[in-house]
Amino acid sequence: SAVISQKPSRDICQRGTSLTIQCQVDSQVTMMFWYRQQPGQSLTLIATANQGSEATYESGFVIDKFPISRPNLTFSTLTVSNMSPEDSSIYLCSVAISSYEQYFGPGTRLTVT
Amino acid sequence: GENVEQHPSTLSVQEGDSAVIKCTYSDSASNYFPWYKQELGKRPQLIIDIRSNVGEKKDQRIAVTLNKTAKHFSLHITETQPEDSAVYFCAATSGTYKYIFGTGTRLKVLA
């Protein structure tokens, strides 16, 4: 597996503002992903962070709302833009070590007031 | 679209008993099935997985079985302990890295 860190671990933000979440891995990985986990719910894939190209978004998620950067093979950011209370969730990054296995970061707990 | 159903949503067992969680997937191209354990306030942790060319896999007290014909797979935990209490998620993927997660099972092991 890999050591994955996220910053911040939690934040409370006002509606209309934006928050950028960072994900750092201790080794180079091909694939990085961003998930959302709403309270008491399962995990939903937001997008695949592609190194050197635009992220690939899943249905229901758009770049204007969740811009993603992937400047190298160990780092990615997810921005939650123009936040509303409905964006209150845990946001997790994950990395694919092999062709199949994914490992998750510790998550960022976001509360929007 | 692709879907993974997971049952039951909650499960209570007495310490020492077995627990079984079942998942059914819709995409016949799915070929990798991981299981994650998520303790309260923690990240999901990969506990066991199975590939489509294998029918069963064991790791100490946990095992996973796969029935490709019926498109379902199950997690079996034997001799449950209080520390097994958590939410368990199954997932399926066709190898494109995109995981489809089940809805989760909250397991409570009663001491």
PDB file of C-alpha atoms in Angstrom, chain A residues 29-93:
ATOM      1  CA  VAL A  29       0.987   6.341  -8.571  1.00  0.00           C
ATOM      2  CA  THR A  30      -0.672   6.183 -11.928  1.00  0.00           C
ATOM      3  CA  MET A  31      -4.241   6.731 -10.890  1.00  0.00           C
ATOM      4  CA  MET A  32      -5.730   9.072  -8.304  1.00  0.00           C
ATOM      5  CA  PHE A  33      -9.401   9.505  -7.587  1.00  0.00           C
ATOM      6  CA  TRP A  34     -11.708  11.768  -5.628  1.00  0.00           C
ATOM      7  CA  TYR A  35     -14.774  10.446  -3.817  1.00  0.00           C
ATOM      8  CA  ARG A  36     -17.562  12.000  -1.820  1.00  0.00           C
ATOM      9  CA  GLN A  37     -19.168  10.289   1.147  1.00  0.00           C
ATOM     10  CA  GLN A  38     -22.263  12.024   2.439  1.00  0.00           C
ATOM     11  CA  PRO A  39     -23.202  11.412   6.084  1.00  0.00           C
ATOM     12  CA  GLY A  40     -24.161   7.783   6.639  1.00  0.00           C
ATOM     13  CA  GLN A  41     -23.886   6.998   2.945  1.00  0.00           C
ATOM     14  CA  SER A  42     -21.692   5.038   0.588  1.00  0.00           C
ATOM     15  CA  LEU A  43     -18.839   6.336  -1.500  1.00  0.00           C
ATOM     16  CA  THR A  44     -19.489   8.088  -4.796  1.00  0.00           C
ATOM     17  CA  LEU A  45     -16.761   8.691  -7.353  1.00  0.00           C
ATOM     18  CA  ILE A  46     -16.469  12.355  -8.313  1.00  0.00           C
ATOM     19  CA  ALA A  47     -13.667  12.122 -10.839  1.00  0.00           C
ATOM     20  CA  THR A  48     -10.416  10.533 -11.885  1.00  0.00           C
ATOM     21  CA  ALA A  49      -7.469  12.897 -11.574  1.00  0.00           C
ATOM     22  CA  ASN A  50      -5.317  12.481 -14.667  1.00  0.00           C
ATOM     23  CA  GLN A  51      -1.717  13.604 -14.633  1.00  0.00           C
ATOM     24  CA  GLY A  52      -1.038  16.037 -17.438  1.00  0.00           C
ATOM     25  CA  SER A  53      -4.605  16.233 -18.674  1.00  0.00           C
ATOM     26  CA  GLU A  54      -8.074  17.248 -17.583  1.00  0.00           C
ATOM     27  CA  ALA A  55      -9.816  15.150 -14.958  1.00  0.00           C
ATOM     28  CA  THR A  56     -12.508  12.677 -15.999  1.00  0.00           C
ATOM     29  CA  TYR A  57     -15.770  13.476 -14.223  1.00  0.00           C
ATOM     30  CA  GLU A  58     -18.578  11.106 -13.377  1.00  0.00           C
ATOM     31  CA  SER A  59     -22.204  11.784 -14.151  1.00  0.00           C
ATOM     32  CA  GLY A  60     -23.567  14.509 -11.912  1.00  0.00           C
ATOM     33  CA  PHE A  61     -20.218  16.180 -11.258  1.00  0.00           C
ATOM     34  CA  VAL A  62     -18.844  19.060 -13.312  1.00  0.00           C
ATOM     35  CA  ILE A  63     -15.509  20.777 -13.571  1.00  0.00           C
ATOM     36  CA  ASP A  64     -16.859  24.209 -12.701  1.00  0.00           C
ATOM     37  CA  LYS A  65     -18.058  22.928  -9.339  1.00  0.00           C
ATOM     38  CA  PHE A  66     -15.201  20.508  -8.594  1.00  0.00           C
ATOM     39  CA  PRO A  67     -12.042  21.627 -10.398  1.00  0.00           C
ATOM     40  CA  ILE A  68      -9.202  19.119  -9.985  1.00  0.00           C
ATOM     41  CA  SER A  69      -5.486  19.465 -10.501  1.00  0.00           C
ATOM     42  CA  ARG A  70      -2.867  16.709 -10.855  1.00  0.00           C
ATOM     43  CA  PRO A  71       0.493  18.370 -11.400  1.00  0.00           C
ATOM     44  CA  ASN A  72       2.554  15.204 -10.816  1.00  0.00           C
ATOM     45  CA  LEU A  73       2.303  11.537  -9.893  1.00  0.00           C
ATOM     46  CA  THR A  74       2.192  12.098  -6.118  1.00  0.00           C
ATOM     47  CA  PHE A  75      -0.165  15.053  -5.647  1.00  0.00           C
ATOM     48  CA  SER A  76      -3.674  16.180  -6.498  1.00  0.00           C
ATOM     49  CA  THR A  77      -6.117  18.839  -5.372  1.00  0.00           C
ATOM     50  CA  LEU A  78      -9.898  19.007  -5.390  1.00  0.00           C
ATOM     51  CA  THR A  79     -11.663  22.344  -5.059  1.00  0.00           C
ATOM     52  CA  VAL A  80     -15.258  22.546  -3.928  1.00  0.00           C
ATOM     53  CA  SER A  81     -16.509  25.807  -5.426  1.00  0.00           C
ATOM     54  CA  ASN A  82     -19.346  28.126  -4.509  1.00  0.00           C
ATOM     55  CA  MET A  83     -20.281  25.878  -1.616  1.00  0.00           C
ATOM     56  CA  SER A  84     -23.777  25.276  -0.301  1.00  0.00           C
ATOM     57  CA  PRO A  85     -24.880  23.254   2.760  1.00  0.00           C
ATOM     58  CA  GLU A  86     -25.559  20.305   0.395  1.00  0.00           C
ATOM     59  CA  ASP A  87     -21.799  20.069  -0.166  1.00  0.00           C
ATOM     60  CA  SER A  88     -21.275  19.085   3.453  1.00  0.00           C
ATOM     61  CA  SER A  89     -19.622  15.685   3.156  1.00  0.00           C
ATOM     62  CA  ILE A  90     -16.447  13.769   3.630  1.00  0.00           C
ATOM     63  CA  TYR A  91     -14.167  14.054   0.598  1.00  0.00           C
ATOM     64  CA  LEU A  92     -11.662  11.255   0.114  1.00  0.00           C
ATOM     65  CA  CYS A  93      -8.862  10.766  -2.337  1.00  0.00           C
TER      66      CYS A  93
END
